[in-house]
Amino acid sequence: MRTFEYTACADWSGARGERPPGLAVATMQRGHAPKLDRASHKWSRQDILDWLIMLADTQTDIIIGLDLSFGFPFADQKSYFPGWQESPQTARELWAAIDEACNGDPYLGADTFLNHAQVRRHFRHSKDDVGDLFTGGLGRLRAVEHHQRITGQANSWSCFNLVGAGQVGKSSLTGMRVLHRLNGRIPIWPFDPVPPKGPVIVEIYTSMAARAAGLPKGRSKIRDRAGLIAALSALNAPHPRRLHRYDDHATDALITAAWLQSAAHDPALWNAISNTHWNAPVQKTQITETEGWTFGVI
C-alpha cells in the first residue's frame, strides 16, 4: 500500500448560501500537527473545488476525505430512481445529471434536481412533504450503509431523507456536483484505482474518525480545546496551536485528517469491498460503479 505525505478532510455542507458555516478543511503533513486550512476564512464549495484542482495540478501526495456520500442506493432495486426511464446507471452519470440539472443554481446548490418531477418522488423533503416513492422508515440505504449498521460501525442516514440534523442528502448532492466538475483530474476511490502517485479522494464519515479517537457513540462532537487535544492524543497526533474557533466542523476536520494518517496505510480498508461477507447477493462491481463505499468501513 502506498503512503501519503499529506492527509486532508473537508467537512461538507449542503446548506444554501455561498459560504455555509458547515464547510471546513483540515490538512496534516506526516509528523506534524493537523491544521485548519485558511482558518480565518469561510470556505465556499467553489473554493474547495478550486483547492482540489490545485492539488491535482501540483500532483500533491495527499489523500482527501470528503464527508458526503458519493452515490445513492442502487443495488437494492437496480436503479437510483425506479420508475424514471432516464434514471442514471452509474455514479458518474448521476453526478453529471445533478450538475447539468442544477447548472443555474448558485453556489453549487442542488435545489433544481431535488425539484425534478420524477426525482422528488423518492425523497422525504420535510415532515409534511414526503414523496410517494420514499420507502418509509430510514429510507433506502446503500450496501455500505446496511453493512455498517449491522456491524455497528456507524448509523448512517439514507440520502433520500432530507429531514433532521443527521440528513446527508443535500450535502451529497452538492458534493456530487463538485466530483463531476473535477472531470477526472483526481482519482475517486473506489470508482477509480488508487494511483501510484498524486492525490486521491475517498468518502469518509467524520463520526468514524471520532470513534477511533475514543469518543463515545452519539457524543462525537467536540467544541473545546481540551476535548480536541484528548482526541488527537488518542490518535497519536500532535495538537495544533489554539484555534480561532472550536466548533464541531473545525474539530471534525482536524480529527479526521489525523485519523487518515494511520487509516490510509491499512491495506484492509482499501480491500474492504472485496473482503466483506454480504448478507444478500450484491455484485461488487455494482458497488464500485454505482454506490461507492465509505473508507474505513470493513
PDB file of C-alpha atoms in Angstrom:
ATOM      1  CA  MET A   1       0.000   0.000   0.000  1.00  0.00           C
ATOM      2  CA  ARG A   2       1.353   3.409  -0.908  1.00  0.00           C
ATOM      3  CA  THR A   3       1.980   6.036   1.743  1.00  0.00           C
ATOM      4  CA  PHE A   4       0.859   9.647   1.642  1.00  0.00           C
ATOM      5  CA  GLU A   5       2.826  12.688   2.754  1.00  0.00           C
ATOM      6  CA  TYR A   6      -0.391  14.599   3.454  1.00  0.00           C
ATOM      7  CA  THR A   7      -3.909  13.784   4.564  1.00  0.00           C
ATOM      8  CA  ALA A   8      -6.922  16.078   4.430  1.00  0.00           C
ATOM      9  CA  CYS A   9     -10.568  16.223   5.412  1.00  0.00           C
ATOM     10  CA  ALA A  10     -13.257  18.508   4.061  1.00  0.00           C
ATOM     11  CA  ASP A  11     -16.245  18.658   6.392  1.00  0.00           C
ATOM     12  CA  TRP A  12     -19.074  19.269   3.933  1.00  0.00           C
ATOM     13  CA  SER A  13     -22.363  21.163   3.898  1.00  0.00           C
ATOM     14  CA  GLY A  14     -25.297  21.232   1.520  1.00  0.00           C
ATOM     15  CA  ALA A  15     -26.816  24.340   3.106  1.00  0.00           C
ATOM     16  CA  ARG A  16     -27.959  27.209   0.913  1.00  0.00           C
ATOM     17  CA  GLY A  17     -25.736  30.237   0.525  1.00  0.00           C
ATOM     18  CA  GLU A  18     -22.268  30.914  -0.766  1.00  0.00           C
ATOM     19  CA  ARG A  19     -20.290  30.217   2.412  1.00  0.00           C
ATOM     20  CA  PRO A  20     -22.239  27.915   4.748  1.00  0.00           C
ATOM     21  CA  PRO A  21     -20.690  27.612   8.235  1.00  0.00           C
ATOM     22  CA  GLY A  22     -20.549  23.810   7.960  1.00  0.00           C
ATOM     23  CA  LEU A  23     -17.640  23.851   5.499  1.00  0.00           C
ATOM     24  CA  ALA A  24     -14.190  23.307   6.997  1.00  0.00           C
ATOM     25  CA  VAL A  25     -10.911  21.942   5.618  1.00  0.00           C
ATOM     26  CA  ALA A  26      -8.037  20.477   7.615  1.00  0.00           C
ATOM     27  CA  THR A  27      -4.740  19.063   6.379  1.00  0.00           C
ATOM     28  CA  MET A  28      -1.939  17.177   8.071  1.00  0.00           C
ATOM     29  CA  GLN A  29       1.609  16.557   6.946  1.00  0.00           C
ATOM     30  CA  ARG A  30       3.236  13.385   8.189  1.00  0.00           C
ATOM     31  CA  GLY A  31       4.969  14.067  11.510  1.00  0.00           C
ATOM     32  CA  HIS A  32       3.262  17.415  12.044  1.00  0.00           C
ATOM     33  CA  ALA A  33       0.106  18.577  13.800  1.00  0.00           C
ATOM     34  CA  PRO A  34      -3.096  18.822  11.749  1.00  0.00           C
ATOM     35  CA  LYS A  35      -4.107  22.362  10.882  1.00  0.00           C
ATOM     36  CA  LEU A  36      -7.146  24.188   9.619  1.00  0.00           C
ATOM     37  CA  ASP A  37      -6.541  25.487   6.125  1.00  0.00           C
ATOM     38  CA  ARG A  38      -7.465  29.165   5.835  1.00  0.00           C
ATOM     39  CA  ALA A  39      -8.511  29.097   9.491  1.00  0.00           C
ATOM     40  CA  SER A  40      -9.941  32.610   9.443  1.00  0.00           C
ATOM     41  CA  HIS A  41     -11.573  32.143   6.023  1.00  0.00           C
ATOM     42  CA  LYS A  42     -15.122  30.955   5.354  1.00  0.00           C
ATOM     43  CA  TRP A  43     -15.000  28.385   2.596  1.00  0.00           C
ATOM     44  CA  SER A  44     -17.397  28.090  -0.314  1.00  0.00           C
ATOM     45  CA  ARG A  45     -17.972  24.889  -2.264  1.00  0.00           C
ATOM     46  CA  GLN A  46     -16.330  26.571  -5.257  1.00  0.00           C
ATOM     47  CA  ASP A  47     -13.296  27.352  -3.083  1.00  0.00           C
ATOM     48  CA  ILE A  48     -12.956  23.674  -2.225  1.00  0.00           C
ATOM     49  CA  LEU A  49     -13.317  22.694  -5.883  1.00  0.00           C
ATOM     50  CA  ASP A  50     -10.567  25.185  -6.790  1.00  0.00           C
ATOM     51  CA  TRP A  51      -8.383  23.786  -3.975  1.00  0.00           C
ATOM     52  CA  LEU A  52      -8.877  20.233  -5.259  1.00  0.00           C
ATOM     53  CA  ILE A  53      -7.954  21.291  -8.796  1.00  0.00           C
ATOM     54  CA  MET A  54      -4.794  22.908  -7.402  1.00  0.00           C
ATOM     55  CA  LEU A  55      -3.876  19.612  -5.680  1.00  0.00           C
ATOM     56  CA  ALA A  56      -4.415  17.825  -8.986  1.00  0.00           C
ATOM     57  CA  ASP A  57      -2.329  20.305 -10.937  1.00  0.00           C
ATOM     58  CA  THR A  58       0.559  20.092  -8.458  1.00  0.00           C
ATOM     59  CA  GLN A  59       0.190  16.297  -8.083  1.00  0.00           C
ATOM     60  CA  THR A  60       0.349  16.677  -4.317  1.00  0.00           C
ATOM     61  CA  ASP A  61       0.951  13.418  -2.446  1.00  0.00           C
ATOM     62  CA  ILE A  62      -2.318  13.541  -0.490  1.00  0.00           C
ATOM     63  CA  ILE A  63      -5.427  11.550   0.379  1.00  0.00           C
ATOM     64  CA  ILE A  64      -8.520  13.740   0.737  1.00  0.00           C
ATOM     65  CA  GLY A  65     -11.565  12.601   2.676  1.00  0.00           C
ATOM     66  CA  LEU A  66     -14.866  14.251   1.754  1.00  0.00           C
ATOM     67  CA  ASP A  67     -17.647  13.941   4.322  1.00  0.00           C
ATOM     68  CA  LEU A  68     -20.534  13.102   1.993  1.00  0.00           C
ATOM     69  CA  SER A  69     -21.979  10.140   0.119  1.00  0.00           C
ATOM     70  CA  PHE A  70     -20.595   9.636  -3.383  1.00  0.00           C
ATOM     71  CA  GLY A  71     -23.622   7.689  -4.617  1.00  0.00           C
ATOM     72  CA  PHE A  72     -27.259   6.883  -3.956  1.00  0.00           C
ATOM     73  CA  PRO A  73     -28.710   3.425  -3.277  1.00  0.00           C
ATOM     74  CA  PHE A  74     -28.764   1.375  -6.463  1.00  0.00           C
ATOM     75  CA  ALA A  75     -28.082  -2.304  -5.727  1.00  0.00           C
ATOM     76  CA  ASP A  76     -31.343  -2.912  -3.854  1.00  0.00           C
ATOM     77  CA  GLN A  77     -33.599  -2.012  -6.804  1.00  0.00           C
ATOM     78  CA  LYS A  78     -31.061  -1.911  -9.638  1.00  0.00           C
ATOM     79  CA  SER A  79     -31.849   1.771 -10.091  1.00  0.00           C
ATOM     80  CA  TYR A  80     -31.306   5.070  -8.314  1.00  0.00           C
ATOM     81  CA  PHE A  81     -34.815   6.250  -9.165  1.00  0.00           C
ATOM     82  CA  PRO A  82     -37.031   3.283 -10.077  1.00  0.00           C
ATOM     83  CA  GLY A  83     -39.839   4.233 -12.407  1.00  0.00           C
ATOM     84  CA  TRP A  84     -37.899   7.027 -14.093  1.00  0.00           C
ATOM     85  CA  GLN A  85     -36.796   5.937 -17.559  1.00  0.00           C
ATOM     86  CA  GLU A  86     -33.937   8.439 -17.600  1.00  0.00           C
ATOM     87  CA  SER A  87     -32.519   7.398 -14.228  1.00  0.00           C
ATOM     88  CA  PRO A  88     -28.681   7.358 -14.415  1.00  0.00           C
ATOM     89  CA  GLN A  89     -26.981   3.970 -14.493  1.00  0.00           C
ATOM     90  CA  THR A  90     -23.586   4.771 -12.958  1.00  0.00           C
ATOM     91  CA  ALA A  91     -22.271   7.119 -10.309  1.00  0.00           C
ATOM     92  CA  ARG A  92     -20.576   9.320 -12.877  1.00  0.00           C
ATOM     93  CA  GLU A  93     -23.815   9.559 -14.854  1.00  0.00           C
ATOM     94  CA  LEU A  94     -25.566  10.520 -11.610  1.00  0.00           C
ATOM     95  CA  TRP A  95     -23.018  13.261 -10.869  1.00  0.00           C
ATOM     96  CA  ALA A  96     -23.368  14.592 -14.415  1.00  0.00           C
ATOM     97  CA  ALA A  97     -27.183  14.567 -14.269  1.00  0.00           C
ATOM     98  CA  ILE A  98     -27.199  16.510 -11.000  1.00  0.00           C
ATOM     99  CA  ASP A  99     -24.699  19.080 -12.211  1.00  0.00           C
ATOM    100  CA  GLU A 100     -26.465  19.555 -15.557  1.00  0.00           C
ATOM    101  CA  ALA A 101     -29.886  19.952 -13.932  1.00  0.00           C
ATOM    102  CA  CYS A 102     -28.520  22.437 -11.383  1.00  0.00           C
ATOM    103  CA  ASN A 103     -26.403  24.481 -13.763  1.00  0.00           C
ATOM    104  CA  GLY A 104     -28.368  27.597 -12.873  1.00  0.00           C
ATOM    105  CA  ASP A 105     -28.368  27.006  -9.104  1.00  0.00           C
ATOM    106  CA  PRO A 106     -25.988  29.421  -7.356  1.00  0.00           C
ATOM    107  CA  TYR A 107     -23.086  28.329  -5.168  1.00  0.00           C
ATOM    108  CA  LEU A 108     -23.118  24.737  -6.458  1.00  0.00           C
ATOM    109  CA  GLY A 109     -26.531  24.173  -4.904  1.00  0.00           C
ATOM    110  CA  ALA A 110     -28.813  21.302  -5.860  1.00  0.00           C
ATOM    111  CA  ASP A 111     -32.393  22.524  -5.414  1.00  0.00           C
ATOM    112  CA  THR A 112     -33.344  22.149  -9.085  1.00  0.00           C
ATOM    113  CA  PHE A 113     -32.503  18.446  -9.152  1.00  0.00           C
ATOM    114  CA  LEU A 114     -34.499  17.840  -5.976  1.00  0.00           C
ATOM    115  CA  ASN A 115     -37.487  19.550  -7.554  1.00  0.00           C
ATOM    116  CA  HIS A 116     -37.390  17.444 -10.718  1.00  0.00           C
ATOM    117  CA  ALA A 117     -40.861  15.902 -11.150  1.00  0.00           C
ATOM    118  CA  GLN A 118     -39.570  12.307 -11.146  1.00  0.00           C
ATOM    119  CA  VAL A 119     -36.706  12.730  -8.687  1.00  0.00           C
ATOM    120  CA  ARG A 120     -38.614  14.496  -5.899  1.00  0.00           C
ATOM    121  CA  ARG A 121     -40.972  11.500  -5.564  1.00  0.00           C
ATOM    122  CA  HIS A 122     -38.157   9.490  -3.940  1.00  0.00           C
ATOM    123  CA  PHE A 123     -37.268  11.951  -1.160  1.00  0.00           C
ATOM    124  CA  ARG A 124     -38.605  12.921   2.241  1.00  0.00           C
ATOM    125  CA  HIS A 125     -38.384  16.691   1.844  1.00  0.00           C
ATOM    126  CA  SER A 126     -39.983  17.677   5.150  1.00  0.00           C
ATOM    127  CA  LYS A 127     -42.283  16.231   7.776  1.00  0.00           C
ATOM    128  CA  ASP A 128     -45.301  17.101   5.651  1.00  0.00           C
ATOM    129  CA  ASP A 129     -43.740  16.678   2.207  1.00  0.00           C
ATOM    130  CA  VAL A 130     -42.867  13.045   1.562  1.00  0.00           C
ATOM    131  CA  GLY A 131     -42.519  11.683  -1.948  1.00  0.00           C
ATOM    132  CA  ASP A 132     -44.881   8.865  -2.867  1.00  0.00           C
ATOM    133  CA  LEU A 133     -41.882   6.635  -3.719  1.00  0.00           C
ATOM    134  CA  PHE A 134     -39.982   7.284  -0.496  1.00  0.00           C
ATOM    135  CA  THR A 135     -39.772   3.848   1.124  1.00  0.00           C
ATOM    136  CA  GLY A 136     -40.574   4.970   4.679  1.00  0.00           C
ATOM    137  CA  GLY A 137     -38.627   4.467   7.874  1.00  0.00           C
ATOM    138  CA  LEU A 138     -34.955   5.173   7.335  1.00  0.00           C
ATOM    139  CA  GLY A 139     -35.364   5.247   3.584  1.00  0.00           C
ATOM    140  CA  ARG A 140     -33.301   3.210   1.127  1.00  0.00           C
ATOM    141  CA  LEU A 141     -29.705   2.514   2.098  1.00  0.00           C
ATOM    142  CA  ARG A 142     -26.593   1.719   0.113  1.00  0.00           C
ATOM    143  CA  ALA A 143     -24.824  -1.607   0.652  1.00  0.00           C
ATOM    144  CA  VAL A 144     -22.158   0.080   2.780  1.00  0.00           C
ATOM    145  CA  GLU A 145     -24.815   1.685   4.965  1.00  0.00           C
ATOM    146  CA  HIS A 146     -26.617  -1.608   5.523  1.00  0.00           C
ATOM    147  CA  HIS A 147     -23.292  -3.224   6.370  1.00  0.00           C
ATOM    148  CA  GLN A 148     -22.121  -0.627   8.876  1.00  0.00           C
ATOM    149  CA  ARG A 149     -25.473  -0.633  10.653  1.00  0.00           C
ATOM    150  CA  ILE A 150     -25.286  -4.409  11.033  1.00  0.00           C
ATOM    151  CA  THR A 151     -21.698  -4.270  12.322  1.00  0.00           C
ATOM    152  CA  GLY A 152     -22.318  -1.198  14.488  1.00  0.00           C
ATOM    153  CA  GLN A 153     -19.586   0.840  12.834  1.00  0.00           C
ATOM    154  CA  ALA A 154     -21.930   3.762  12.106  1.00  0.00           C
ATOM    155  CA  ASN A 155     -25.595   4.741  11.994  1.00  0.00           C
ATOM    156  CA  SER A 156     -25.843   6.206   8.532  1.00  0.00           C
ATOM    157  CA  TRP A 157     -28.918   8.012   7.281  1.00  0.00           C
ATOM    158  CA  SER A 158     -30.472   7.467   3.886  1.00  0.00           C
ATOM    159  CA  CYS A 159     -29.520  10.016   1.244  1.00  0.00           C
ATOM    160  CA  PHE A 160     -33.214  10.121   0.366  1.00  0.00           C
ATOM    161  CA  ASN A 161     -34.070  11.607   3.748  1.00  0.00           C
ATOM    162  CA  LEU A 162     -33.696  15.406   3.826  1.00  0.00           C
ATOM    163  CA  VAL A 163     -35.138  15.891   7.318  1.00  0.00           C
ATOM    164  CA  GLY A 164     -33.254  16.227  10.604  1.00  0.00           C
ATOM    165  CA  ALA A 165     -29.791  17.196  11.791  1.00  0.00           C
ATOM    166  CA  GLY A 166     -28.279  13.932  10.558  1.00  0.00           C
ATOM    167  CA  GLN A 167     -29.562  14.145   6.984  1.00  0.00           C
ATOM    168  CA  VAL A 168     -26.846  13.867   4.357  1.00  0.00           C
ATOM    169  CA  GLY A 169     -28.821  14.133   1.120  1.00  0.00           C
ATOM    170  CA  LYS A 170     -28.261  17.820   0.414  1.00  0.00           C
ATOM    171  CA  SER A 171     -24.578  17.585   1.276  1.00  0.00           C
ATOM    172  CA  SER A 172     -24.181  14.600  -1.015  1.00  0.00           C
ATOM    173  CA  LEU A 173     -25.990  16.216  -3.948  1.00  0.00           C
ATOM    174  CA  THR A 174     -23.880  19.371  -3.792  1.00  0.00           C
ATOM    175  CA  GLY A 175     -20.736  17.295  -3.327  1.00  0.00           C
ATOM    176  CA  MET A 176     -21.541  15.227  -6.398  1.00  0.00           C
ATOM    177  CA  ARG A 177     -21.573  18.425  -8.434  1.00  0.00           C
ATOM    178  CA  VAL A 178     -18.000  19.022  -7.286  1.00  0.00           C
ATOM    179  CA  LEU A 179     -16.987  15.437  -8.116  1.00  0.00           C
ATOM    180  CA  HIS A 180     -18.380  15.872 -11.629  1.00  0.00           C
ATOM    181  CA  ARG A 181     -16.645  19.196 -12.160  1.00  0.00           C
ATOM    182  CA  LEU A 182     -13.289  17.691 -11.236  1.00  0.00           C
ATOM    183  CA  ASN A 183     -13.642  15.972 -14.616  1.00  0.00           C
ATOM    184  CA  GLY A 184     -11.291  13.101 -13.802  1.00  0.00           C
ATOM    185  CA  ARG A 185      -8.437  15.260 -12.530  1.00  0.00           C
ATOM    186  CA  ILE A 186      -8.270  13.291  -9.262  1.00  0.00           C
ATOM    187  CA  PRO A 187      -8.981   9.543  -8.957  1.00  0.00           C
ATOM    188  CA  ILE A 188     -12.001   8.884  -6.724  1.00  0.00           C
ATOM    189  CA  TRP A 189     -11.956   5.597  -4.807  1.00  0.00           C
ATOM    190  CA  PRO A 190     -13.494   3.035  -5.276  1.00  0.00           C
ATOM    191  CA  PHE A 191     -14.699   4.139  -8.723  1.00  0.00           C
ATOM    192  CA  ASP A 192     -11.057   4.546  -9.768  1.00  0.00           C
ATOM    193  CA  PRO A 193      -7.987   2.540  -8.732  1.00  0.00           C
ATOM    194  CA  VAL A 194      -5.615   4.155  -6.257  1.00  0.00           C
ATOM    195  CA  PRO A 195      -2.960   5.950  -8.320  1.00  0.00           C
ATOM    196  CA  PRO A 196       0.743   5.272  -7.711  1.00  0.00           C
ATOM    197  CA  LYS A 197       1.298   8.975  -7.049  1.00  0.00           C
ATOM    198  CA  GLY A 198      -0.607  12.235  -6.700  1.00  0.00           C
ATOM    199  CA  PRO A 199      -3.892  12.894  -4.918  1.00  0.00           C
ATOM    200  CA  VAL A 200      -6.802  10.518  -4.352  1.00  0.00           C
ATOM    201  CA  ILE A 201     -10.275  11.250  -2.954  1.00  0.00           C
ATOM    202  CA  VAL A 202     -12.224   8.969  -0.609  1.00  0.00           C
ATOM    203  CA  GLU A 203     -15.631   9.188   1.046  1.00  0.00           C
ATOM    204  CA  ILE A 204     -15.456   9.397   4.839  1.00  0.00           C
ATOM    205  CA  TYR A 205     -17.748   9.792   7.835  1.00  0.00           C
ATOM    206  CA  THR A 206     -16.195  12.014  10.446  1.00  0.00           C
ATOM    207  CA  SER A 207     -18.037  10.109  13.172  1.00  0.00           C
ATOM    208  CA  MET A 208     -15.917   7.033  12.409  1.00  0.00           C
ATOM    209  CA  ALA A 209     -12.746   9.036  12.992  1.00  0.00           C
ATOM    210  CA  ALA A 210     -14.228  10.332  16.237  1.00  0.00           C
ATOM    211  CA  ARG A 211     -14.935   6.794  17.395  1.00  0.00           C
ATOM    212  CA  ALA A 212     -11.350   5.816  16.578  1.00  0.00           C
ATOM    213  CA  ALA A 213     -10.237   8.752  18.729  1.00  0.00           C
ATOM    214  CA  GLY A 214     -12.138   7.318  21.690  1.00  0.00           C
ATOM    215  CA  LEU A 215     -15.241   9.479  21.554  1.00  0.00           C
ATOM    216  CA  PRO A 216     -18.418   7.628  22.573  1.00  0.00           C
ATOM    217  CA  LYS A 217     -21.175   6.800  20.143  1.00  0.00           C
ATOM    218  CA  GLY A 218     -23.717   9.607  19.981  1.00  0.00           C
ATOM    219  CA  ARG A 219     -21.343  12.108  21.614  1.00  0.00           C
ATOM    220  CA  SER A 220     -18.736  12.549  18.947  1.00  0.00           C
ATOM    221  CA  LYS A 221     -18.803  16.342  18.653  1.00  0.00           C
ATOM    222  CA  ILE A 222     -16.022  18.401  20.248  1.00  0.00           C
ATOM    223  CA  ARG A 223     -16.339  22.111  20.859  1.00  0.00           C
ATOM    224  CA  ASP A 224     -13.395  22.895  23.178  1.00  0.00           C
ATOM    225  CA  ARG A 225      -9.606  22.760  23.175  1.00  0.00           C
ATOM    226  CA  ALA A 226      -9.278  20.116  25.894  1.00  0.00           C
ATOM    227  CA  GLY A 227     -11.526  17.690  24.030  1.00  0.00           C
ATOM    228  CA  LEU A 228      -9.628  18.215  20.783  1.00  0.00           C
ATOM    229  CA  ILE A 229      -6.257  17.614  22.446  1.00  0.00           C
ATOM    230  CA  ALA A 230      -7.540  14.411  24.054  1.00  0.00           C
ATOM    231  CA  ALA A 231      -8.914  13.102  20.750  1.00  0.00           C
ATOM    232  CA  LEU A 232      -5.732  13.875  18.817  1.00  0.00           C
ATOM    233  CA  SER A 233      -3.610  12.319  21.561  1.00  0.00           C
ATOM    234  CA  ALA A 234      -5.639   9.109  21.243  1.00  0.00           C
ATOM    235  CA  LEU A 235      -4.684   9.105  17.557  1.00  0.00           C
ATOM    236  CA  ASN A 236      -1.004   9.738  18.413  1.00  0.00           C
ATOM    237  CA  ALA A 237      -1.201  13.090  16.645  1.00  0.00           C
ATOM    238  CA  PRO A 238       0.327  16.366  17.850  1.00  0.00           C
ATOM    239  CA  HIS A 239      -2.208  19.038  18.670  1.00  0.00           C
ATOM    240  CA  PRO A 240      -2.314  22.346  16.781  1.00  0.00           C
ATOM    241  CA  ARG A 241      -1.968  25.825  18.145  1.00  0.00           C
ATOM    242  CA  ARG A 242      -5.018  27.420  19.671  1.00  0.00           C
ATOM    243  CA  LEU A 243      -7.815  27.728  17.110  1.00  0.00           C
ATOM    244  CA  HIS A 244      -9.831  30.805  16.252  1.00  0.00           C
ATOM    245  CA  ARG A 245     -12.919  28.702  16.886  1.00  0.00           C
ATOM    246  CA  TYR A 246     -13.781  25.328  18.386  1.00  0.00           C
ATOM    247  CA  ASP A 247     -16.958  24.385  16.549  1.00  0.00           C
ATOM    248  CA  ASP A 248     -17.607  20.784  15.636  1.00  0.00           C
ATOM    249  CA  HIS A 249     -16.972  21.391  11.916  1.00  0.00           C
ATOM    250  CA  ALA A 250     -13.402  22.509  12.570  1.00  0.00           C
ATOM    251  CA  THR A 251     -12.686  19.766  15.108  1.00  0.00           C
ATOM    252  CA  ASP A 252     -14.299  17.065  12.928  1.00  0.00           C
ATOM    253  CA  ALA A 253     -11.990  18.030  10.065  1.00  0.00           C
ATOM    254  CA  LEU A 254      -8.870  18.070  12.267  1.00  0.00           C
ATOM    255  CA  ILE A 255      -9.604  14.722  13.917  1.00  0.00           C
ATOM    256  CA  THR A 256     -10.408  13.049  10.597  1.00  0.00           C
ATOM    257  CA  ALA A 257      -7.246  14.361   8.931  1.00  0.00           C
ATOM    258  CA  ALA A 258      -5.285  12.889  11.850  1.00  0.00           C
ATOM    259  CA  TRP A 259      -7.154   9.566  11.682  1.00  0.00           C
ATOM    260  CA  LEU A 260      -6.367   9.235   7.980  1.00  0.00           C
ATOM    261  CA  GLN A 261      -2.645   9.329   8.766  1.00  0.00           C
ATOM    262  CA  SER A 262      -2.871   5.745  10.022  1.00  0.00           C
ATOM    263  CA  ALA A 263      -6.051   4.569   8.296  1.00  0.00           C
ATOM    264  CA  ALA A 264      -4.746   5.380   4.814  1.00  0.00           C
ATOM    265  CA  HIS A 265      -1.887   2.927   5.296  1.00  0.00           C
ATOM    266  CA  ASP A 266      -4.092  -0.007   6.307  1.00  0.00           C
ATOM    267  CA  PRO A 267      -4.496  -2.419   3.356  1.00  0.00           C
ATOM    268  CA  ALA A 268      -7.625  -3.938   4.935  1.00  0.00           C
ATOM    269  CA  LEU A 269      -9.507  -0.672   4.475  1.00  0.00           C
ATOM    270  CA  TRP A 270      -8.658  -0.437   0.786  1.00  0.00           C
ATOM    271  CA  ASN A 271      -9.703  -4.087   0.283  1.00  0.00           C
ATOM    272  CA  ALA A 272     -12.878  -3.854   2.383  1.00  0.00           C
ATOM    273  CA  ILE A 273     -15.318  -4.226  -0.514  1.00  0.00           C
ATOM    274  CA  SER A 274     -13.740  -7.479  -1.701  1.00  0.00           C
ATOM    275  CA  ASN A 275     -13.425  -8.884   1.828  1.00  0.00           C
ATOM    276  CA  THR A 276     -16.949  -8.096   3.036  1.00  0.00           C
ATOM    277  CA  HIS A 277     -19.249 -11.094   3.527  1.00  0.00           C
ATOM    278  CA  TRP A 278     -22.611  -9.993   2.206  1.00  0.00           C
ATOM    279  CA  ASN A 279     -25.913 -10.899   3.821  1.00  0.00           C
ATOM    280  CA  ALA A 280     -27.626 -10.561   0.466  1.00  0.00           C
ATOM    281  CA  PRO A 281     -26.358 -11.173  -3.072  1.00  0.00           C
ATOM    282  CA  VAL A 282     -24.834  -7.932  -4.258  1.00  0.00           C
ATOM    283  CA  GLN A 283     -22.479  -7.653  -7.184  1.00  0.00           C
ATOM    284  CA  LYS A 284     -19.322  -5.941  -6.007  1.00  0.00           C
ATOM    285  CA  THR A 285     -18.954  -4.321  -9.412  1.00  0.00           C
ATOM    286  CA  GLN A 286     -22.288  -2.606  -8.782  1.00  0.00           C
ATOM    287  CA  ILE A 287     -20.823  -1.005  -5.678  1.00  0.00           C
ATOM    288  CA  THR A 288     -17.694   0.199  -7.411  1.00  0.00           C
ATOM    289  CA  GLU A 289     -19.676   1.581 -10.348  1.00  0.00           C
ATOM    290  CA  THR A 290     -22.859   2.909  -8.765  1.00  0.00           C
ATOM    291  CA  GLU A 291     -22.865   3.258  -4.971  1.00  0.00           C
ATOM    292  CA  GLY A 292     -19.328   3.772  -3.745  1.00  0.00           C
ATOM    293  CA  TRP A 293     -18.045   2.890  -0.298  1.00  0.00           C
ATOM    294  CA  THR A 294     -17.178   4.714   2.886  1.00  0.00           C
ATOM    295  CA  PHE A 295     -13.448   4.472   3.561  1.00  0.00           C
ATOM    296  CA  GLY A 296     -12.855   2.848   6.940  1.00  0.00           C
ATOM    297  CA  VAL A 297     -15.887   0.552   6.879  1.00  0.00           C
ATOM    298  CA  ILE A 298     -14.830  -3.108   6.981  1.00  0.00           C
TER     299      ILE A 298
END
